[in-house]
Short mmCIF file of C-alpha atoms in Angstrom, two decimals:
data_model
loop_
_atom_site.label_atom_id
_atom_site.label_comp_id
_atom_site.label_asym_id
_atom_site.label_seq_id
_atom_site.Cartn_x
_atom_site.Cartn_y
_atom_site.Cartn_z
CA UNK A 1 38.47 -13.94 3.83
CA UNK A 2 40.46 -15.64 0.95
CA UNK A 3 41.57 -14.02 -2.22
CA UNK A 4 38.73 -15.48 -4.33
CA UNK A 5 36.00 -13.99 -2.08
CA UNK A 6 37.70 -10.68 -2.14
CA UNK A 7 37.59 -10.65 -5.91
CA UNK A 8 34.02 -11.60 -6.04
CA UNK A 9 33.07 -8.84 -3.62
CA UNK A 10 35.03 -6.30 -5.54
CA UNK A 11 33.32 -7.25 -8.86
CA UNK A 12 30.00 -6.97 -7.12
CA UNK A 13 30.79 -3.62 -5.64
CA UNK A 14 31.94 -2.14 -9.01
CA UNK A 15 28.77 -3.57 -10.77
CA UNK A 16 26.45 -2.01 -8.08
CA UNK A 17 28.31 1.31 -8.37
CA UNK A 18 27.97 1.28 -12.18
CA UNK A 19 24.20 0.66 -11.80
CA UNK A 20 23.78 3.45 -9.25
CA UNK A 21 25.79 6.00 -11.47
CA UNK A 22 23.87 5.06 -14.65
CA UNK A 23 20.45 5.40 -12.82
CA UNK A 24 21.47 8.86 -11.42
CA UNK A 25 22.93 10.13 -14.60
CA UNK A 26 20.43 8.88 -17.22
CA UNK A 27 17.85 11.55 -18.38
CA UNK A 28 14.52 11.20 -16.77
CA UNK A 29 11.56 10.32 -19.02
CA UNK A 30 9.08 13.18 -19.71
CA UNK A 31 6.01 13.13 -17.54
CA UNK A 32 3.06 13.55 -19.83
CA UNK A 33 0.36 13.24 -17.07
CA UNK A 34 -1.93 16.24 -16.72
CA UNK A 35 -1.14 18.44 -13.78
CA UNK A 36 -2.26 21.94 -14.42
CA UNK A 37 -0.79 23.17 -11.11
CA UNK A 38 0.80 26.70 -10.89
CA UNK A 39 4.14 25.37 -10.01
CA UNK A 40 4.32 22.37 -12.37
CA UNK A 41 6.87 22.50 -15.25
CA UNK A 42 5.73 19.27 -16.81
CA UNK A 43 4.33 19.53 -20.33
CA UNK A 44 0.81 19.56 -19.10
CA UNK A 45 1.38 21.89 -16.17
CA UNK A 46 0.48 25.62 -15.91
CA UNK A 47 3.78 27.10 -14.66
CA UNK A 48 4.19 29.40 -17.80
CA UNK A 49 0.43 30.50 -17.83
CA UNK A 50 0.46 31.27 -14.11
CA UNK A 51 3.52 33.39 -14.41
CA UNK A 52 2.20 35.33 -17.38
CA UNK A 53 -1.15 36.07 -15.68
CA UNK A 54 0.20 39.33 -14.34
CA UNK A 55 1.07 40.37 -17.98
CA UNK A 56 -2.33 39.27 -19.30
CA UNK A 57 -4.27 41.01 -16.35
CA UNK A 58 -1.96 44.01 -15.67
CA UNK A 59 -4.55 45.77 -13.45
CA UNK A 60 -5.62 42.71 -11.59
CA UNK A 61 -4.76 41.38 -8.11
CA UNK A 62 -4.10 37.62 -8.64
CA UNK A 63 -4.84 35.43 -5.55
CA UNK A 64 -3.92 31.76 -5.55
CA UNK A 65 -6.52 29.43 -4.08
CA UNK A 66 -5.38 26.35 -2.19
CA UNK A 67 -8.69 25.44 -0.72
CA UNK A 68 -12.08 24.24 -1.85
CA UNK A 69 -14.31 26.62 -3.92
CA UNK A 70 -16.93 26.57 -1.02
CA UNK A 71 -14.46 27.94 1.47
CA UNK A 72 -13.27 30.61 -0.97
CA UNK A 73 -16.62 31.75 -1.80
CA UNK A 74 -17.73 32.08 1.80
CA UNK A 75 -14.74 34.24 2.67
CA UNK A 76 -14.41 36.39 -0.42
CA UNK A 77 -15.03 40.07 -0.76
CA UNK A 78 -18.66 40.33 -2.33
CA UNK A 79 -18.29 43.97 -3.06
CA UNK A 80 -15.39 43.62 -5.58
CA UNK A 81 -15.88 42.29 -9.11
CA UNK A 82 -13.63 39.36 -9.93
CA UNK A 83 -12.82 36.37 -12.30
CA UNK A 84 -12.32 32.86 -11.13
CA UNK A 85 -10.10 30.52 -13.30
CA UNK A 86 -10.60 26.78 -13.26
CA UNK A 87 -8.22 24.92 -15.45
CA UNK A 88 -7.89 21.05 -15.36
CA UNK A 89 -8.60 18.06 -17.34
CA UNK A 90 -11.53 17.21 -15.13
CA UNK A 91 -13.28 19.52 -12.58
CA UNK A 92 -15.43 17.75 -9.99
CA UNK A 93 -17.89 19.96 -8.17
CA UNK A 94 -20.38 18.78 -5.52
CA UNK A 95 -23.76 20.38 -5.06
CA UNK A 96 -22.63 22.91 -2.52
CA UNK A 97 -19.73 24.12 -4.69
CA UNK A 98 -21.87 24.43 -7.78
CA UNK A 99 -24.43 26.56 -5.77
CA UNK A 100 -21.64 28.85 -4.57
CA UNK A 101 -20.37 29.29 -8.17
CA UNK A 102 -23.76 29.91 -9.44
CA UNK A 103 -24.38 32.59 -6.83
CA UNK A 104 -20.95 34.14 -7.41
CA UNK A 105 -21.59 34.52 -11.19
CA UNK A 106 -25.20 35.74 -10.73
CA UNK A 107 -23.83 38.75 -8.78
CA UNK A 108 -21.97 39.95 -11.82
CA UNK A 109 -18.72 38.04 -11.66
CA UNK A 110 -17.11 35.57 -14.23
CA UNK A 111 -15.94 32.00 -14.02
CA UNK A 112 -13.59 30.64 -16.73
CA UNK A 113 -13.52 26.99 -16.97
CA UNK A 114 -11.11 25.11 -19.17
CA UNK A 115 -11.65 21.33 -18.84
CA UNK A 116 -12.63 18.42 -20.94
CA UNK A 117 -15.38 17.67 -18.46
CA UNK A 118 -16.82 18.97 -15.27
CA UNK A 119 -19.62 18.10 -12.90
CA UNK A 120 -23.17 17.16 -13.81
CA UNK A 121 -24.69 19.64 -11.51
CA UNK A 122 -23.14 22.64 -13.40
CA UNK A 123 -23.57 21.13 -16.80
CA UNK A 124 -27.37 20.44 -16.12
CA UNK A 125 -27.89 24.04 -14.70
CA UNK A 126 -26.16 25.64 -17.71
CA UNK A 127 -27.81 23.09 -20.20
CA UNK A 128 -24.53 22.16 -21.62
CA UNK A 129 -23.77 18.65 -22.96
CA UNK A 130 -20.17 17.64 -23.73
CA UNK A 131 -18.94 14.57 -25.78
CA UNK A 132 -15.49 13.09 -26.37
CA UNK A 133 -13.88 11.44 -29.32
CA UNK A 134 -11.84 8.57 -28.30
CA UNK A 135 -9.22 7.26 -31.04
CA UNK A 136 -6.43 4.83 -30.76
CA UNK A 137 -3.99 7.22 -32.48
CA UNK A 138 -3.43 10.85 -31.56
CA UNK A 139 -4.66 13.17 -34.47
CA UNK A 140 -3.97 16.76 -34.99
CA UNK A 141 -6.91 19.13 -34.04
CA UNK A 142 -7.54 22.73 -35.08
CA UNK A 143 -9.11 25.33 -32.79
CA UNK A 144 -10.23 28.83 -33.71
CA UNK A 145 -12.22 31.78 -32.30
CA UNK A 146 -15.29 33.24 -33.83
CA UNK A 147 -14.70 36.90 -33.16
CA UNK A 148 -13.96 38.94 -36.27
CA UNK A 149 -10.68 40.03 -34.93
CA UNK A 150 -9.53 36.43 -34.45
CA UNK A 151 -11.12 34.72 -37.45
CA UNK A 152 -7.76 34.52 -39.32
CA UNK A 153 -6.04 32.72 -36.45
CA UNK A 154 -6.00 29.02 -36.39
CA UNK A 155 -4.17 26.88 -33.81
CA UNK A 156 -3.06 23.30 -34.20
CA UNK A 157 -2.66 20.69 -31.29
CA UNK A 158 -1.22 17.31 -32.01
CA UNK A 159 -0.48 15.54 -28.74
CA UNK A 160 -2.58 14.84 -25.61
CA UNK A 161 -5.82 16.54 -26.75
CA UNK A 162 -9.01 14.81 -25.76
CA UNK A 163 -11.13 16.10 -28.79
CA UNK A 164 -13.81 17.12 -26.14
CA UNK A 165 -16.53 19.35 -27.65
CA UNK A 166 -19.99 20.69 -26.91
CA UNK A 167 -22.86 19.07 -28.65
CA UNK A 168 -25.82 20.78 -26.90
CA UNK A 169 -26.21 24.23 -25.36
CA UNK A 170 -28.67 26.83 -24.32
CA UNK A 171 -29.01 28.93 -27.46
CA UNK A 172 -30.87 31.72 -25.74
CA UNK A 173 -28.18 32.57 -23.14
CA UNK A 174 -25.09 31.15 -24.76
CA UNK A 175 -22.70 32.67 -27.35
CA UNK A 176 -20.31 30.48 -29.32
CA UNK A 177 -16.75 31.87 -29.09
CA UNK A 178 -14.78 29.15 -30.62
CA UNK A 179 -14.75 25.80 -32.39
CA UNK A 180 -12.66 22.63 -32.51
CA UNK A 181 -12.14 20.80 -35.82
CA UNK A 182 -10.77 17.24 -36.35
CA UNK A 183 -11.13 14.36 -38.70
CA UNK A 184 -13.37 11.39 -37.58
CA UNK A 185 -11.65 8.20 -38.98
CA UNK A 186 -12.56 4.57 -39.16
CA UNK A 187 -10.47 2.84 -36.59
CA UNK A 188 -10.36 -0.42 -38.60
CA UNK A 189 -9.44 0.92 -42.07
CA UNK A 190 -8.04 4.27 -41.13
CA UNK A 191 -9.96 6.09 -43.73
CA UNK A 192 -11.38 9.49 -42.94
CA UNK A 193 -15.19 9.29 -42.47
CA UNK A 194 -15.94 13.03 -41.89
CA UNK A 195 -14.59 16.34 -40.76
CA UNK A 196 -16.17 17.29 -37.41
CA UNK A 197 -16.49 20.87 -36.47
CA UNK A 198 -18.12 21.58 -33.09
CA UNK A 199 -18.08 24.43 -30.49
CA UNK A 200 -15.31 24.09 -27.84
CA UNK A 201 -15.54 27.59 -26.38
CA UNK A 202 -18.66 29.24 -25.26
CA UNK A 203 -19.91 32.08 -23.03
CA UNK A 204 -23.16 31.47 -21.08
CA UNK A 205 -24.83 34.29 -19.24
CA UNK A 206 -26.22 33.55 -15.75
CA UNK A 207 -27.65 36.36 -13.82
CA UNK A 208 -25.56 39.40 -13.94
CA UNK A 209 -22.33 37.46 -14.74
CA UNK A 210 -21.06 34.87 -17.18
CA UNK A 211 -19.55 31.38 -17.46
CA UNK A 212 -16.80 30.88 -20.01
CA UNK A 213 -16.34 27.23 -20.80
CA UNK A 214 -13.55 25.88 -22.95
CA UNK A 215 -13.25 22.03 -23.53
CA UNK A 216 -9.57 22.19 -24.52
CA UNK A 217 -7.53 22.77 -21.43
CA UNK A 218 -4.39 21.36 -23.09
CA UNK A 219 -4.20 24.75 -25.00
CA UNK A 220 -3.43 26.55 -21.68
CA UNK A 221 -0.54 23.99 -20.65
CA UNK A 222 3.20 24.70 -20.83
CA UNK A 223 3.71 22.48 -23.83
CA UNK A 224 1.50 24.48 -26.15
CA UNK A 225 2.40 27.83 -24.72
CA UNK A 226 5.95 27.31 -25.60
CA UNK A 227 5.21 25.92 -29.00
CA UNK A 228 3.83 29.29 -30.27
CA UNK A 229 0.14 28.98 -29.41
CA UNK A 230 0.33 31.52 -26.64
CA UNK A 231 -1.90 33.85 -28.75
CA UNK A 232 -4.99 31.60 -28.40
CA UNK A 233 -4.68 31.82 -24.62
CA UNK A 234 -4.46 35.64 -24.62
CA UNK A 235 -7.38 35.85 -27.22
CA UNK A 236 -9.47 33.61 -25.04
CA UNK A 237 -8.71 35.62 -21.82
CA UNK A 238 -9.46 38.83 -23.66
CA UNK A 239 -13.21 38.18 -22.94
CA UNK A 240 -12.63 38.54 -19.22
CA UNK A 241 -12.55 41.89 -17.43
CA UNK A 242 -9.27 43.13 -16.03
CA UNK A 243 -10.31 42.85 -12.47
CA UNK A 244 -9.39 40.73 -9.48
CA UNK A 245 -8.48 37.14 -10.48
CA UNK A 246 -8.71 33.96 -8.43
CA UNK A 247 -6.40 31.29 -9.67
CA UNK A 248 -7.67 27.91 -8.56
CA UNK A 249 -4.79 25.56 -7.57
CA UNK A 250 -6.94 23.20 -5.55
CA UNK A 251 -9.03 21.35 -8.23
CA UNK A 252 -5.93 20.08 -9.98
CA UNK A 253 -4.86 16.58 -11.12
CA UNK A 254 -1.28 17.28 -10.01
CA UNK A 255 -2.11 18.65 -6.65
CA UNK A 256 -0.09 16.78 -3.94
CA UNK A 257 -2.42 15.28 -1.46
CA UNK A 258 -1.14 13.83 1.79
CA UNK A 259 -3.08 10.48 2.27
CA UNK A 260 -1.29 9.39 5.42
CA UNK A 261 -3.32 8.95 8.60
CA UNK A 262 -0.83 11.47 10.06
CA UNK A 263 -1.90 14.18 7.58
CA UNK A 264 -3.45 16.37 10.30
CA UNK A 265 -0.33 16.23 12.36
CA UNK A 266 1.90 16.96 9.29
CA UNK A 267 -0.27 19.88 8.16
CA UNK A 268 0.13 21.65 11.59
CA UNK A 269 3.53 23.27 11.91
CA UNK A 270 3.86 22.90 15.70
CA UNK A 271 2.58 19.19 15.68
CA UNK A 272 4.79 18.38 12.73
CA UNK A 273 7.95 19.51 14.46
CA UNK A 274 6.99 17.79 17.74
CA UNK A 275 6.40 14.65 15.83
CA UNK A 276 9.86 14.88 14.15
CA UNK A 277 11.70 15.64 17.35
CA UNK A 278 9.92 12.70 19.02
CA UNK A 279 11.10 10.41 16.22
CA UNK A 280 14.68 11.67 16.25
CA UNK A 281 14.77 11.41 20.11
CA UNK A 282 13.58 7.88 20.03
CA UNK A 283 16.09 6.97 17.44
CA UNK A 284 19.03 8.45 19.47
CA UNK A 285 17.71 6.56 22.58
CA UNK A 286 17.73 3.25 20.75
CA UNK A 287 21.23 3.92 19.24
CA UNK A 288 22.95 4.85 22.59
CA UNK A 289 20.98 2.49 24.67
CA UNK A 290 21.86 -0.48 22.45
CA UNK A 291 25.58 0.48 22.66
CA UNK A 292 25.72 0.91 26.50
CA UNK A 293 23.85 -2.52 27.47
CA UNK A 294 25.36 -6.01 27.24
CA UNK A 295 23.58 -8.39 24.96
CA UNK A 296 21.21 -10.86 26.58
CA UNK A 297 22.99 -14.14 27.38
CA UNK A 298 20.86 -17.05 25.97
CA UNK A 299 19.66 -19.65 28.52
CA UNK A 300 20.98 -23.07 27.47
CA UNK A 301 18.53 -25.78 28.63
CA UNK A 302 20.23 -28.99 29.67
CA UNK A 303 19.48 -32.01 27.95
CA UNK A 304 16.74 -34.18 29.62
CA UNK A 305 17.18 -37.79 30.78
CA UNK A 306 14.65 -39.48 28.67
CA UNK A 307 15.32 -42.96 29.80
CA UNK A 308 12.97 -42.66 32.80
CA UNK A 309 10.23 -41.27 30.55
CA UNK A 310 10.77 -44.08 28.16
CA UNK A 311 10.56 -46.62 30.79
CA UNK A 312 7.39 -45.11 32.14
CA UNK A 313 5.86 -45.04 28.63
CA UNK A 314 6.63 -48.69 28.01
CA UNK A 315 5.36 -49.73 31.40
CA UNK A 316 1.99 -47.79 30.89
CA UNK A 317 1.63 -49.67 27.48
CA UNK A 318 1.95 -53.06 29.14
CA UNK A 319 -0.22 -52.05 32.05
CA UNK A 320 -2.95 -51.03 29.46
CA UNK A 321 -2.72 -54.32 27.76
CA UNK A 322 -2.99 -56.20 31.17
CA UNK A 323 -0.61 -58.90 30.09
CA UNK A 324 0.74 -59.73 33.42
CA UNK A 325 2.35 -62.90 32.40
CA UNK A 326 4.63 -61.23 29.92
CA UNK A 327 5.46 -58.47 32.42
CA UNK A 328 6.44 -61.13 35.10
CA UNK A 329 8.48 -63.10 32.56
CA UNK A 330 10.51 -60.12 31.54
CA UNK A 331 10.94 -58.91 35.09
CA UNK A 332 12.26 -62.30 36.16
CA UNK A 333 14.65 -62.46 33.26
CA UNK A 334 16.00 -58.98 34.16
CA UNK A 335 16.34 -60.01 37.78
CA UNK A 336 18.10 -63.32 37.18
CA UNK A 337 20.49 -61.60 34.77
CA UNK A 338 21.20 -58.97 37.56
CA UNK A 339 22.03 -61.87 39.95
CA UNK A 340 24.35 -63.49 37.38
CA UNK A 341 26.25 -60.11 36.58
CA UNK A 342 26.40 -58.93 40.11
CA UNK A 343 26.77 -62.05 42.31
CA UNK A 344 28.13 -64.50 39.69
CA UNK A 345 25.37 -67.13 40.61
CA UNK A 346 24.28 -69.83 38.28
CA UNK A 347 20.63 -69.26 37.88
CA UNK A 348 20.04 -72.22 35.48
CA UNK A 349 18.87 -74.38 38.43
CA UNK A 350 17.39 -72.61 41.37
CA UNK A 351 17.95 -74.99 44.32
CA UNK A 352 19.19 -75.17 47.85
CA UNK A 353 22.77 -74.59 46.75
CA UNK A 354 21.80 -71.46 44.86
CA UNK A 355 20.08 -70.22 47.99
CA UNK A 356 23.11 -70.75 50.10
CA UNK A 357 25.52 -69.12 47.57
CA UNK A 358 23.21 -65.97 46.95
CA UNK A 359 22.70 -65.57 50.64
CA UNK A 360 26.38 -65.53 51.31
CA UNK A 361 27.31 -63.21 48.45
CA UNK A 362 24.45 -60.69 49.01
CA UNK A 363 24.55 -60.58 52.72
CA UNK A 364 20.79 -61.25 52.90
CA UNK A 365 19.20 -63.71 55.44
CA UNK A 366 18.84 -67.23 54.15
CA UNK A 367 15.12 -67.16 54.89
CA UNK A 368 14.50 -64.02 52.85
CA UNK A 369 16.56 -65.47 49.92
CA UNK A 370 14.58 -68.73 50.13
CA UNK A 371 11.27 -67.10 50.22
CA UNK A 372 12.23 -64.87 47.00
CA UNK A 373 13.49 -67.88 45.03
CA UNK A 374 10.63 -70.21 45.97
CA UNK A 375 8.29 -67.55 44.85
CA UNK A 376 10.07 -67.20 41.56
CA UNK A 377 9.96 -71.01 40.99
CA UNK A 378 6.23 -70.77 41.85
CA UNK A 379 5.66 -68.16 39.23
CA UNK A 380 7.70 -69.99 36.54
CA UNK A 381 5.49 -73.06 37.08
CA UNK A 382 2.32 -71.12 36.31
CA UNK A 383 1.00 -70.22 32.79
CA UNK A 384 -1.29 -67.53 33.94
CA UNK A 385 -0.55 -64.71 36.31
CA UNK A 386 -2.65 -61.95 38.07
CA UNK A 387 -1.86 -58.32 38.78
CA UNK A 388 -1.50 -58.98 42.50
CA UNK A 389 1.30 -61.54 41.72
CA UNK A 390 3.15 -58.97 39.71
CA UNK A 391 2.89 -56.50 42.56
CA UNK A 392 4.09 -58.98 45.04
CA UNK A 393 7.04 -59.89 42.82
CA UNK A 394 8.07 -56.38 42.36
CA UNK A 395 8.05 -55.76 46.19
CA UNK A 396 10.21 -58.77 46.93
CA UNK A 397 12.68 -57.86 44.21
CA UNK A 398 12.85 -54.30 45.43
CA UNK A 399 13.39 -55.38 49.02
CA UNK A 400 16.14 -57.74 47.95
CA UNK A 401 18.00 -54.96 46.05
CA UNK A 402 18.15 -52.52 49.00
#
């Protein structure tokens, strides 16, 4: 390697190292995606809230749920009163899960839902209708609670709030616990059209228990709990009894889901380690096997003699055209050229002298040479030739050359 190549490689290595260092050391951008999982420390995670639950519910046993609502409800202790916390930007529930939740609440338990939206089955049963305000710009919203002890408390949220609110409810079985207030503006002019104040926190009785629905889940996230709005959360949770608590960590936007076809194997500890050992064993086998064996020696195919194939191809073309006169002419020219080059015989005039000279030089009988040359003269004097004459000429020339 010359000096110039070494300099180029050195510059390339320095630039590559600089890029790697800058990528490793630069601060990571903040992840504003909703997560709401118990171990998520992103702004819209629930790490802070989850770790404060033991303080808010000091007499409760807190159980973290990592499976579907249906599985939890079929396994739970039905004799003990409890609360079920569902916090996420959207909570999809199928018909079976909805039925299990309704049965759970009807027996005297409570479900606290903090979500901008949830399944139609549950909304239809509770007679709740939710709407959203979509705006191009993020605006500050204010939320408050209706209880007389909390009337003086107002909480403001300025980022990531969906402005979700309740527009229809069952007034007989529902109590409004809080409102959301925001300005509805004209998107084209930016002027304020009106100030909207709608319920965002309600209590709906169902059987012996209650559903608590809050359409502002962002208020329960890390971002706003650390910005001084923790009092809103504690006030909202004060409506729940201090009993056993289920924290749902399954219906979460930030839940890690294994989508690989190997998910069953990777979810089973024994199968997972067997899989890993198999992969490592195969890699070791390939590494050591490759080092111990000689590389395959490539087979070099010798060059083919294509002259014979060429002659066959040209011959087949002439044969297909059936121009026997042209073939005989060329064959006679090549044969006479052969006589001149090999025996130094003058073939301009084929006569008795030529016969004597050729017989003497070739060692062939005079009669054989005479028959051959007389046949050549016979063919030269004809203007049209047949296939049989071509075959006969070829046999005589072949016999002469042996």
